[in-house]
Coordinates of C-alpha atoms and ligand atoms in Angstrom, one line a residue:
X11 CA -5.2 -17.0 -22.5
X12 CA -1.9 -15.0 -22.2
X13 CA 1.0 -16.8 -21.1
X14 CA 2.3 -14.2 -18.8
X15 CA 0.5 -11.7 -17.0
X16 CA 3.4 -8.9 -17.5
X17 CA 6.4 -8.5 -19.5
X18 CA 9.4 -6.4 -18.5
X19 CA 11.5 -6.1 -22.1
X20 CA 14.6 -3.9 -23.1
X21 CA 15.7 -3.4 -19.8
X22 CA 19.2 -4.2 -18.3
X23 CA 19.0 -6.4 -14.8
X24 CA 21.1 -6.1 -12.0
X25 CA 22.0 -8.4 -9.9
X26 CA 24.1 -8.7 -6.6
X27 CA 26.5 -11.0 -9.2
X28 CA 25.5 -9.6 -12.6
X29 CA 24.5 -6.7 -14.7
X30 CA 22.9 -8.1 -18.0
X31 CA 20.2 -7.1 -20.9
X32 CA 17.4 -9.8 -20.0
X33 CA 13.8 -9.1 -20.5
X34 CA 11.6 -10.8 -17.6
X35 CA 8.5 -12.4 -18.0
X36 CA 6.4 -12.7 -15.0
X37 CA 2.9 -15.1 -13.9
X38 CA 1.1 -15.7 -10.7
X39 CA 3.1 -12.8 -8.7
X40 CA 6.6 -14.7 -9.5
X41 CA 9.6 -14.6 -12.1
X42 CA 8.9 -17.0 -14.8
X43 CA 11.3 -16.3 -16.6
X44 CA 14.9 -14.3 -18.4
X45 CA 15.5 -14.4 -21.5
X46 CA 17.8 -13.0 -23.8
X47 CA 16.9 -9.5 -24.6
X48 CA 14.1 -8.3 -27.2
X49 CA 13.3 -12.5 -27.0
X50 CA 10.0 -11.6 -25.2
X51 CA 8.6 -8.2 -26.9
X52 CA 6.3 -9.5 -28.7
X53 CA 5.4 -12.6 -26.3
X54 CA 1.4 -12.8 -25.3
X55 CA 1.1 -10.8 -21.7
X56 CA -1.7 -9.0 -19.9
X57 CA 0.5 -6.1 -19.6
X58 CA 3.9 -5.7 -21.4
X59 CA 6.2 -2.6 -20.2
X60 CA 9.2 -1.7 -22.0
X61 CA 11.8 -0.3 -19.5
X62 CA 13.7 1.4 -22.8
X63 CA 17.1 0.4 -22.0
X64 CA 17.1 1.5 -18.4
X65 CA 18.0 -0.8 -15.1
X66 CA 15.8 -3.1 -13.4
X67 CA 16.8 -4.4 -10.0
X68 CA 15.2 -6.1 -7.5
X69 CA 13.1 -4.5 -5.2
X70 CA 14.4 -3.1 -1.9
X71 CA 14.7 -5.1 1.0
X72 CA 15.3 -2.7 4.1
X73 CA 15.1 -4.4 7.2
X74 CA 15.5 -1.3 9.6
X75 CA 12.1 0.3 10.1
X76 CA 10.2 2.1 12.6
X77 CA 6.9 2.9 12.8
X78 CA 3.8 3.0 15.2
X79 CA 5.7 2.7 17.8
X80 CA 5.4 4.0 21.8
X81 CA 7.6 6.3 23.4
X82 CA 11.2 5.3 23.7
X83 CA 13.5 7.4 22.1
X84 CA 13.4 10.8 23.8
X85 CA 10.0 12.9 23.9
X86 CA 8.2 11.8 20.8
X87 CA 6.5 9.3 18.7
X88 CA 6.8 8.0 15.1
X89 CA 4.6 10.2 12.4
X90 CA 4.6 7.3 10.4
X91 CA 1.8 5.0 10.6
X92 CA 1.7 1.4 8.5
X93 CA 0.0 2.9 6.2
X94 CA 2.4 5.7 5.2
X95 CA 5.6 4.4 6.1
X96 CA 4.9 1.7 3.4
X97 CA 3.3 3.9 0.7
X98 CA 6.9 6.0 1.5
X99 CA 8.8 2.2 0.5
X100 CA 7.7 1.9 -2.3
X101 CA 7.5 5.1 -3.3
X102 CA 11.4 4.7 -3.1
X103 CA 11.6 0.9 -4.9
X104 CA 11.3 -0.8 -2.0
X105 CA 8.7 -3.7 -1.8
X106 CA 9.5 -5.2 1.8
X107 CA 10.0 -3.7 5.2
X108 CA 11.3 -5.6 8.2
X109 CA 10.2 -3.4 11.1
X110 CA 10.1 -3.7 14.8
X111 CA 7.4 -5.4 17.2
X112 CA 8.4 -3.6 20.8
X113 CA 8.4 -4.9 24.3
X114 CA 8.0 -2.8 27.1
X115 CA 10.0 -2.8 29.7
X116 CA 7.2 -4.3 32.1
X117 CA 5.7 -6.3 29.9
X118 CA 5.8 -9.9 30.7
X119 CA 5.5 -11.6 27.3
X120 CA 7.6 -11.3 24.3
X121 CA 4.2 -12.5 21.9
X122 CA 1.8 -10.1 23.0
X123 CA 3.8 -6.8 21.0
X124 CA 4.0 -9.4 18.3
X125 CA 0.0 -9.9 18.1
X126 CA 0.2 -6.1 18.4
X127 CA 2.4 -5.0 15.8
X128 CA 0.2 -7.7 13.7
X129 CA -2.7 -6.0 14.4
X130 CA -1.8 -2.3 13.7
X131 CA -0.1 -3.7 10.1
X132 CA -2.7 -6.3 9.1
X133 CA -5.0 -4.8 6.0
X134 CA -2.9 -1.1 6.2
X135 CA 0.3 -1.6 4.8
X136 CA 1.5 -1.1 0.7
X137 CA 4.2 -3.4 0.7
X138 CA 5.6 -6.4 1.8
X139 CA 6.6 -6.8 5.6
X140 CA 7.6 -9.1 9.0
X141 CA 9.0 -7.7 12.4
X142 CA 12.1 -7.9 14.5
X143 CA 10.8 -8.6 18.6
X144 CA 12.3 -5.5 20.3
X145 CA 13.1 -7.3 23.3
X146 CA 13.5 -4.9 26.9
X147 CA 12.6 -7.3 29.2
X148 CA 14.4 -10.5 28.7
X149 CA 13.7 -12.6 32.0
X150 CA 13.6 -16.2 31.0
X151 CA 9.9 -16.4 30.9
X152 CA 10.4 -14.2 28.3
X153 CA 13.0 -15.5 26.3
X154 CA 11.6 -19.2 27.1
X155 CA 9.1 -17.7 23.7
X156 CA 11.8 -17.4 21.2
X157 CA 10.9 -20.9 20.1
X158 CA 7.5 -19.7 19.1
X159 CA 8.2 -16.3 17.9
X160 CA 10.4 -18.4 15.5
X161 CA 7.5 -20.7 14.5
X162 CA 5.5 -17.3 13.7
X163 CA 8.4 -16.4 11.6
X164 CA 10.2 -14.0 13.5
X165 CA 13.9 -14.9 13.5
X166 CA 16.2 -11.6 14.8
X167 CA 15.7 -9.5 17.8
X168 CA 16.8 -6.1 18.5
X169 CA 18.6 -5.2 22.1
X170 CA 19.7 -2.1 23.1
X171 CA 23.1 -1.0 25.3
X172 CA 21.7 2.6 25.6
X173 CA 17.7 4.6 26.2
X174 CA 16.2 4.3 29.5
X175 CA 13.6 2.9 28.0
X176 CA 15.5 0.1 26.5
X177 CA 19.3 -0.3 27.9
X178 CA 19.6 -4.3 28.2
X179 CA 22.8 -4.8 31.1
X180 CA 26.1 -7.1 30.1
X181 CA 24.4 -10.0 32.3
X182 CA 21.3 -9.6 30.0
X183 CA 22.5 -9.4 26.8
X184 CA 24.1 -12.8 26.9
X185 CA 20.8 -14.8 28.5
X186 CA 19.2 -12.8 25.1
X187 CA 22.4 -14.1 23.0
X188 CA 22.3 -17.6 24.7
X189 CA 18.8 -18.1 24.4
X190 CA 18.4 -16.5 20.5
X191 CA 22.0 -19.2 20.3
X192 CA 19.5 -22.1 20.7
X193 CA 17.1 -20.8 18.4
X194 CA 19.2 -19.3 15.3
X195 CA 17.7 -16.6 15.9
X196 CA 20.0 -13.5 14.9
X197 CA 20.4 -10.5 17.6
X198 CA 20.7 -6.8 16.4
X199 CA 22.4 -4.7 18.6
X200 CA 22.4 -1.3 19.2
X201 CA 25.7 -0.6 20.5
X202 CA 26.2 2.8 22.4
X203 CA 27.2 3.1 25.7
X204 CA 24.2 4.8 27.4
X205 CA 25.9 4.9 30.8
X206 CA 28.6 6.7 29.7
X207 CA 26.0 8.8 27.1
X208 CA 24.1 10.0 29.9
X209 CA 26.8 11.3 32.3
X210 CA 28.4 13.4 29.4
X211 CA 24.7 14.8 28.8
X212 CA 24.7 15.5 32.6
X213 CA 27.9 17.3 32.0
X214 CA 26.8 19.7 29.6
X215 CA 23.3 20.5 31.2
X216 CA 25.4 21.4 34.0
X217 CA 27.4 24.0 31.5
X218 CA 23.8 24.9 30.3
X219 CA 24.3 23.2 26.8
X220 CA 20.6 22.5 25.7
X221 CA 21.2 23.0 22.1
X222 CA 20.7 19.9 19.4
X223 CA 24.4 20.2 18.2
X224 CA 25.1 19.1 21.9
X225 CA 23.7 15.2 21.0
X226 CA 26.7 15.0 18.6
X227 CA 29.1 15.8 21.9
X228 CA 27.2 13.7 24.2
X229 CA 28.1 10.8 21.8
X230 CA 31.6 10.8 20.8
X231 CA 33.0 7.9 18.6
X232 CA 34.7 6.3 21.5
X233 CA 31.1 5.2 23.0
X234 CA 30.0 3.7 19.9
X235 CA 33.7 2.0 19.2
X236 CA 33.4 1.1 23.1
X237 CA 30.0 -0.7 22.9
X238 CA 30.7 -2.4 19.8
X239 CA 33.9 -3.7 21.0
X240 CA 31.6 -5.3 24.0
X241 CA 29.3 -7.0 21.8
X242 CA 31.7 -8.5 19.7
X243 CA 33.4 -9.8 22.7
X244 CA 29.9 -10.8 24.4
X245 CA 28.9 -12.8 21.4
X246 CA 31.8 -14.3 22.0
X247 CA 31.4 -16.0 25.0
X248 CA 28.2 -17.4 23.4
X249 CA 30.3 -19.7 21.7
X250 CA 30.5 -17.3 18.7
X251 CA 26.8 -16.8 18.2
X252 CA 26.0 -14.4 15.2
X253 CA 25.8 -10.7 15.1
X254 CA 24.2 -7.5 13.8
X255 CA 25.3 -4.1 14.6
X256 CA 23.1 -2.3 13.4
X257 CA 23.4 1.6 12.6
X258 CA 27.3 1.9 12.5
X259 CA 28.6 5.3 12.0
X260 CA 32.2 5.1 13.7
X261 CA 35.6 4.0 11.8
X262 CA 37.0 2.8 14.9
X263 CA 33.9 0.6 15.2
X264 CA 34.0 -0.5 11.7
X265 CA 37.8 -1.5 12.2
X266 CA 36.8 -3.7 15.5
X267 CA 34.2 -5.2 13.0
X268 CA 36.5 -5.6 10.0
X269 CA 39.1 -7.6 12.7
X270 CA 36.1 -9.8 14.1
X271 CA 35.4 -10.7 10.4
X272 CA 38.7 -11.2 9.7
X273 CA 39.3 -13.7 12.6
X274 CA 36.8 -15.9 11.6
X275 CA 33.5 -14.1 14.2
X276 CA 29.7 -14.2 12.6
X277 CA 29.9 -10.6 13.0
X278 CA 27.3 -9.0 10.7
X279 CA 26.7 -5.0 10.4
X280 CA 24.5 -2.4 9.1
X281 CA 25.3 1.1 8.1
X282 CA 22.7 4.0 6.5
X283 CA 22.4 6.8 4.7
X284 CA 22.2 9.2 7.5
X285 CA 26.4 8.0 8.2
X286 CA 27.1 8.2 3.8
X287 CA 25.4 11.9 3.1
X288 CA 24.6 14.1 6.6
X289 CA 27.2 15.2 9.1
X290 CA 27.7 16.7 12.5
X291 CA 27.5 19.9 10.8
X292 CA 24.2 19.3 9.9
X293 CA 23.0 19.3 13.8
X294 CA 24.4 23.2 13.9
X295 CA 22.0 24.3 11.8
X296 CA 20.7 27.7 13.1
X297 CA 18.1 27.9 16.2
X298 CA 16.5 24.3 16.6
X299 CA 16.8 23.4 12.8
X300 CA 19.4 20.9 14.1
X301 CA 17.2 18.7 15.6
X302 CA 15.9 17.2 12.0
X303 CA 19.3 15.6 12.1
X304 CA 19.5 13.8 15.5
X305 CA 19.8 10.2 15.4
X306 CA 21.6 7.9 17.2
X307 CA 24.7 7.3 16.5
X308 CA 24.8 10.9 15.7
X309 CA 26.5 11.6 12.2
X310 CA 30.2 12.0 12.1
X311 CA 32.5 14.0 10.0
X312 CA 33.5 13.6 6.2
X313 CA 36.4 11.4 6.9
X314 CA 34.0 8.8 8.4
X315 CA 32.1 9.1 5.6
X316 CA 34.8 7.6 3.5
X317 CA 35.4 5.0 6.0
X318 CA 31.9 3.9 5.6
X319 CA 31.5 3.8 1.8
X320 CA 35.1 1.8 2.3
X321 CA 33.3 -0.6 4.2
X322 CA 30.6 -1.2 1.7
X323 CA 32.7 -1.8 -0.6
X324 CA 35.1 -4.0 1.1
X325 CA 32.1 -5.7 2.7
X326 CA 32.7 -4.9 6.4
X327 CA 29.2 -3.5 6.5
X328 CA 26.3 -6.3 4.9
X329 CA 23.5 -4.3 4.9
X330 CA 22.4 -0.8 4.3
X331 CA 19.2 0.1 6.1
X332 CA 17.1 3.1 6.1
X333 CA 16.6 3.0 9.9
X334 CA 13.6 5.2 9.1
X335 CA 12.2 6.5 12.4
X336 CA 10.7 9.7 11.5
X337 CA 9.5 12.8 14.1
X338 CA 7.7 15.5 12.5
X339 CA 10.0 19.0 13.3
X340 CA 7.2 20.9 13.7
X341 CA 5.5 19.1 16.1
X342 CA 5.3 20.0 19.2
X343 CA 3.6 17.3 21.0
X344 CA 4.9 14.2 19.4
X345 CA 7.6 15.5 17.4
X346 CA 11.1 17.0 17.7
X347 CA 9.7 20.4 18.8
X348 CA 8.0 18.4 21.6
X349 CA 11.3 19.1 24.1
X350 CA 11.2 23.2 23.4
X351 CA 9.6 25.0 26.6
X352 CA 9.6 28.7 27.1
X353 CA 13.0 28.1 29.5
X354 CA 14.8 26.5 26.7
X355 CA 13.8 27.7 23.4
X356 CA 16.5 25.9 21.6
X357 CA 15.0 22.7 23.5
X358 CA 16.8 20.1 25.5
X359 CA 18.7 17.8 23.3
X360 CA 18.3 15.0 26.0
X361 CA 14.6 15.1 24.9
X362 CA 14.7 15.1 21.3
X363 CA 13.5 12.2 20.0
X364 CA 16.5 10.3 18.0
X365 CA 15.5 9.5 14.5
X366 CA 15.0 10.6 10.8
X367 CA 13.0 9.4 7.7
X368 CA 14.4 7.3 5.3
X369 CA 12.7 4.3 4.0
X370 CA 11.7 6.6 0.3
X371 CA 14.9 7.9 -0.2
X372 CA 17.1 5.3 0.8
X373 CA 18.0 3.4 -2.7
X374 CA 17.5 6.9 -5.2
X375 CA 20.3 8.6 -2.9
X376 CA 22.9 5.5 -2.9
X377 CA 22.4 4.1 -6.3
X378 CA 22.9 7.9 -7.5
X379 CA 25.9 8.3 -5.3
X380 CA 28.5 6.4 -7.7
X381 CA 30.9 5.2 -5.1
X382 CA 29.8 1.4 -4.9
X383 CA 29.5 -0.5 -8.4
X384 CA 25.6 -1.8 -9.0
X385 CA 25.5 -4.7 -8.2
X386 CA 27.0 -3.8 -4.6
X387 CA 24.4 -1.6 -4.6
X388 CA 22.2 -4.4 -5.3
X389 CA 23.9 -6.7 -2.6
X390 CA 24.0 -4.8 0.3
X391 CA 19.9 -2.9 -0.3
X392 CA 18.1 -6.4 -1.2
X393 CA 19.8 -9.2 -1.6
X394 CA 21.9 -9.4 1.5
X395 CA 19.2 -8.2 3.8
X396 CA 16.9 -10.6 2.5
X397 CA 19.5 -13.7 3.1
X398 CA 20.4 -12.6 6.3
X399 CA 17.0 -12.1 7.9
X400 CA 15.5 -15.4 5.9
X401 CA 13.5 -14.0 3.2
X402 CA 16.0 -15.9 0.2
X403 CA 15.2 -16.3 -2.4
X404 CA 11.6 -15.2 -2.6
X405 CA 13.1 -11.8 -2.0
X406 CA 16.1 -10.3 -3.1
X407 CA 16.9 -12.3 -6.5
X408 CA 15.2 -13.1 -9.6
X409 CA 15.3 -16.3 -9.8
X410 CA 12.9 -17.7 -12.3
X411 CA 10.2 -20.1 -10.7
X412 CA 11.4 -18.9 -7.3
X413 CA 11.4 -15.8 -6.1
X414 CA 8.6 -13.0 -6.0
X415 CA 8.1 -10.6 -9.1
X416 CA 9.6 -8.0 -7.0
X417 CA 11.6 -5.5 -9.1
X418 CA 12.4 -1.6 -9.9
X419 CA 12.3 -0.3 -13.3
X420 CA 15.2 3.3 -13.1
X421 CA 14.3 5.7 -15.6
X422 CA 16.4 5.8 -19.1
X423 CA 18.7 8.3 -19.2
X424 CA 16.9 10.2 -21.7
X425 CA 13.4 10.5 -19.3
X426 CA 14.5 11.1 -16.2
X427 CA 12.2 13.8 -14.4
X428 CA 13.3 16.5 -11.8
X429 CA 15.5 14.8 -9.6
X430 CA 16.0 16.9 -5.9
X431 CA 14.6 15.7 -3.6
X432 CA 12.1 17.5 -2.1
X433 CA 9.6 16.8 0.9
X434 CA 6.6 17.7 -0.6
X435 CA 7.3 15.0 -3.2
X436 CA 8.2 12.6 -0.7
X437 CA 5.2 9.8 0.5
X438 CA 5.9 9.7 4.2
X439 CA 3.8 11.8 6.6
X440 CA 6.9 13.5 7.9
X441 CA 7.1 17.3 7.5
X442 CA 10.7 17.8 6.2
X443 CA 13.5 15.0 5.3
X444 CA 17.0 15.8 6.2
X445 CA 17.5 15.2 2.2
X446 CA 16.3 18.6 1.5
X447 CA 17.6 20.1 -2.4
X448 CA 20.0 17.0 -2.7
X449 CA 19.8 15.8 -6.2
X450 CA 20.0 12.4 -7.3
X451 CA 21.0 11.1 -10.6
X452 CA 17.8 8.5 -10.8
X453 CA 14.5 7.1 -9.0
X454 CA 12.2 4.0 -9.4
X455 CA 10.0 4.9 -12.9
X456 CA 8.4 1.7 -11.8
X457 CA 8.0 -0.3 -8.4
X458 CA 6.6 -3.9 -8.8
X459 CA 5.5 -6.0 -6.1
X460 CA 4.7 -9.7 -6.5
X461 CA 3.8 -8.6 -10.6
X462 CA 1.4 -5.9 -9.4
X463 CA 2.7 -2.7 -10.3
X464 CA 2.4 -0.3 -7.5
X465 CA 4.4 2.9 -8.1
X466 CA 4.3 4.2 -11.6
X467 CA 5.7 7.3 -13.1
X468 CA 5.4 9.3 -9.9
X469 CA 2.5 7.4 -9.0
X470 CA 1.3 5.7 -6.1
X471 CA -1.4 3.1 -8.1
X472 CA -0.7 0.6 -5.3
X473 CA -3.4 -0.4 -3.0
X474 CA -3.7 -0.5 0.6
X475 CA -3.5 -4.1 2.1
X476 CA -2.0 -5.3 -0.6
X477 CA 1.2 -5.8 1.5
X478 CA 1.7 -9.1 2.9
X479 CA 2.9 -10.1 6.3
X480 CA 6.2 -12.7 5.3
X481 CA 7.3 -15.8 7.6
X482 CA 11.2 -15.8 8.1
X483 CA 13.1 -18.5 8.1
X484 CA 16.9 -18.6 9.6
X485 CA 19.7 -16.8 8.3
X486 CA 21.3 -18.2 5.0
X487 CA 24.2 -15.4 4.2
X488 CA 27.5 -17.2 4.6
X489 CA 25.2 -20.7 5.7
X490 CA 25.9 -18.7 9.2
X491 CA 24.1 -21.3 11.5
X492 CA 25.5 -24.1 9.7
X493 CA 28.9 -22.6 10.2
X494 CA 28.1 -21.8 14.2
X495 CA 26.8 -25.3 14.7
X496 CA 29.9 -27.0 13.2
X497 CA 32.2 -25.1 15.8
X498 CA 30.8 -26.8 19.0
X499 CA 28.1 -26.1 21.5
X500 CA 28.2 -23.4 23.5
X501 CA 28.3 -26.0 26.8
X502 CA 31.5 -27.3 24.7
X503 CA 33.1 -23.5 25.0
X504 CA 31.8 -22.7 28.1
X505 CA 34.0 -25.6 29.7
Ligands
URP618 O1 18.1 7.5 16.1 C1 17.7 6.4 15.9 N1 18.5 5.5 15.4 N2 16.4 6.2 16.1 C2 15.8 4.9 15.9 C3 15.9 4.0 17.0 C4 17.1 3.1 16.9 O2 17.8 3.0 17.8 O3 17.2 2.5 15.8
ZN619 ZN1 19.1 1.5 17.2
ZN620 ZN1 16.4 2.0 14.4

């Protein structure tokens, strides 16, 4: 019998601490073991691939991703199913997906859109996955089933401070931070001031501003900096509970981040794609074409660009996430043509549903981009998300005997195939990416999820169902809780 059941040789690994030339033997779905280069190329294995000098990193971890979901961000719904949005990951190199579960706002249980989200994932999806409870309706019936949602391994929740369909008030958001405080269980927040959002979009209807450039002006920097100034200072009051804020675009947000961090807060954040490569520009595009690029936070300018590389770098932001939430353009009943009538033929911006794909192109675009070193690259697309939202070290590392035989093989230098990205090649059942004729410098030759190839040379040979729903545990990054718990109760601050 052979003694592994694959062997990854010649390549060169990259961790979030190292870049080394190991090869990687793999058995039962885990990392058996690294060895010293060449040391296993002619070792007994089922399968044996030679990655020819080029990188191998662990698979993607990207814990911002939205599909099947209802109604809730302007006139639209997702055109992703389970099923595609995860073919799309790893597609792209990435092998698990956190995604959302979603409360209603009437609904009177957080574990029913759990049991739902289980049901339209179960035996669909490609990759790897667990959910995030959006939570819209946190009365303390409600939030008195954090307990069990943690038992079913759900550890973070979303909230949002903007969407009628979503806004959580000041007076809710810390019962959610109080109650997820007694759990460890860490909040994302979505912090935009929707109050103030809605009165500017008022403003321009009433100047007859329907356009989709106008989302950009209905959400000026201030109301993101504004909102996440608020949560920082609502968490708090919690005694310091921990953090995410998710989606940052804003450098005056980041820098009320970067001075939380700096004085000592468990204030975590996320930043994507959308805020490293698009801009505002992009939402001018002529007639409706803007409306591919609406998301919220809007994209900013190229100044806040650099800002937001800085803060990868620096390590302000922990995460990068795809926050892939795709609408089809050319859709008019679910998608972003959904808000164009024969009155408005350039739409209503306050309709179009807010979001863009993602998940597929997330890792080729930022490991291509040469502004963070690799193994940043590494840190903040894997191996961060996975400690903070409790997947360590089965995802995320290679830790021989430990974590899952999750891993990208790049293409060598000397192979690499027509790089610009294109929608047609893309996996998702979107019908355009805002990526459109960018060209990246690599893509996964090879994505591998727990040993099983699944994405070779181009090629989806992965197998529906394959993916696995993953129990969460607590965050580990920084040994957060730990930390919290050592500062005092939140009784102990309160008085
Ligand atoms: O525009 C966005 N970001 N759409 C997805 C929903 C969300 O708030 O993450
Ligand atoms: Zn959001
Ligand atoms: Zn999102």
């Amino acid at each position: 019998m052979e003694a592994f059941d694959l062997i990854i040789y010649n390549g060169v690994c990259i961790t979030a601490s190292d870049v080394g030339a190991y090869d990687i033997a793999i058995k039962g779905g885990k990392i058996a073991l690294l060895a010293p280069s060449e040391s296993l190329a002619a070792v007994d294995a089922l399968r044996k691939i030679d990655a020819e000098g080029a990188y191998v990193t662990p698979g993607g971890v990207d814990c911002h991703v939205h599909l099947q979901e209802p109604v809730m961000f302007g006139k639209g719904s997702s055109s992703d199913t389970f099923e595609t949005g995860s073919r799309s990951a790893i597609a792209g190199g990435c092998t698990t997906i956190v995604c959302f579960a979603p409360q209603q706002k009437h609904e009177p249980s957080l574990l029913r859109p759990l049991a739902e989200a289980h049901e339209k994932a179960q035996g669909n999806t490609y990759c790897d996955y667990g959910f995030h409870l959006l939570v819209s309706n946190p009365t303390e019936t409600n939030l008195s089933e954090l307990g069990r949602l943690k038992a079913e391994g759900v550890t973070s929740l979303k909230i949002y401070m903007t969407y009628e369909a979503l806004q959580l008030r000041d007076d809710q958001i810390l019962s959610v931070l109080h109650h997820a405080r007694d759990h460890h269980i860490l909040t994302m927040i979505h912090a935009e001031n929707g109050d103030v959002l809605n009165w500017l979009t008022a403003q321009l209807e009433a100047r007859k501003l329907f356009a989709p450039k106008y989302h950009a002006t209905s959400r000026p920097s201030a109301l993101e900096a504004e909102a996440t100034n608020r949560a920082i200072v609502l968490s708090s009051l919690i005694a310091n509970t921990p953090i995410l804020l998710v989606h940052i675009s804003d450098p005056e947000a980041t820098h009320r981040i970067r001075q939380a961090q700096t004085a000592g807060q468990p204030v975590f954040a996320e930043t994507c794609p959308q805020y490293l490569f698009l801009t505002r520009k992009d939402l001018d595009a002529p007639g409706f074409e803007g409306a591919k690029y609406v998301c919220s936070p809007p994209p900013r300018d190229e100044a806040s660009q650099d800002v937001i590389w800085e803060g990868l770098r620096n390590g302000t932001f922990t995460i990068l996430s795809s926050d892939h939430c795709p609408f089809s353009y050319n859709d008019s009943e679910k998608g972003k043509k959904a808000c164009i009538t024969h009155e408005r033929p350039v739409g209503e911006f306050r309709h179009i549903p807010n979001g863009i794909p993602g998940v597929e192109t997330r890792l080729p675009l930022v490991f291509s981009a040469n502004k963070i070193p690799l193994t940043k690259f590494v840190e903040v697309t894997s191996t961060n998300p996975a400690k903070l939202y409790g997947l360590y070290p089965k995802k995320g590392a290679m830790m021989p005997g430990v974590s899952d035989a999750d891993l990208v093989i790049w293409y060598p230098d000397d192979k690499l195939p027509d790089l610009t990205i294109r929608n047609e090649a893309l996996h998702h059942a979107n019908d355009y990416t805002p990526y459109e004729g960018i060209r990246v410098k690599n893509w996964p030759r090879y994505t591998i999820l727990r040993g099983e190839v699944v994405w070779d040379n181009r090629e989806i040979v992965g197998k529906k169902g394959y993916g696995q729903f993953v129990k969460r545990e607590t965050a580990v990054l920084n040994n957060v809780w730990k930390v919290v718990e050592e500062q005092g109760s939140f009784d102990a601050a309160l008085l």
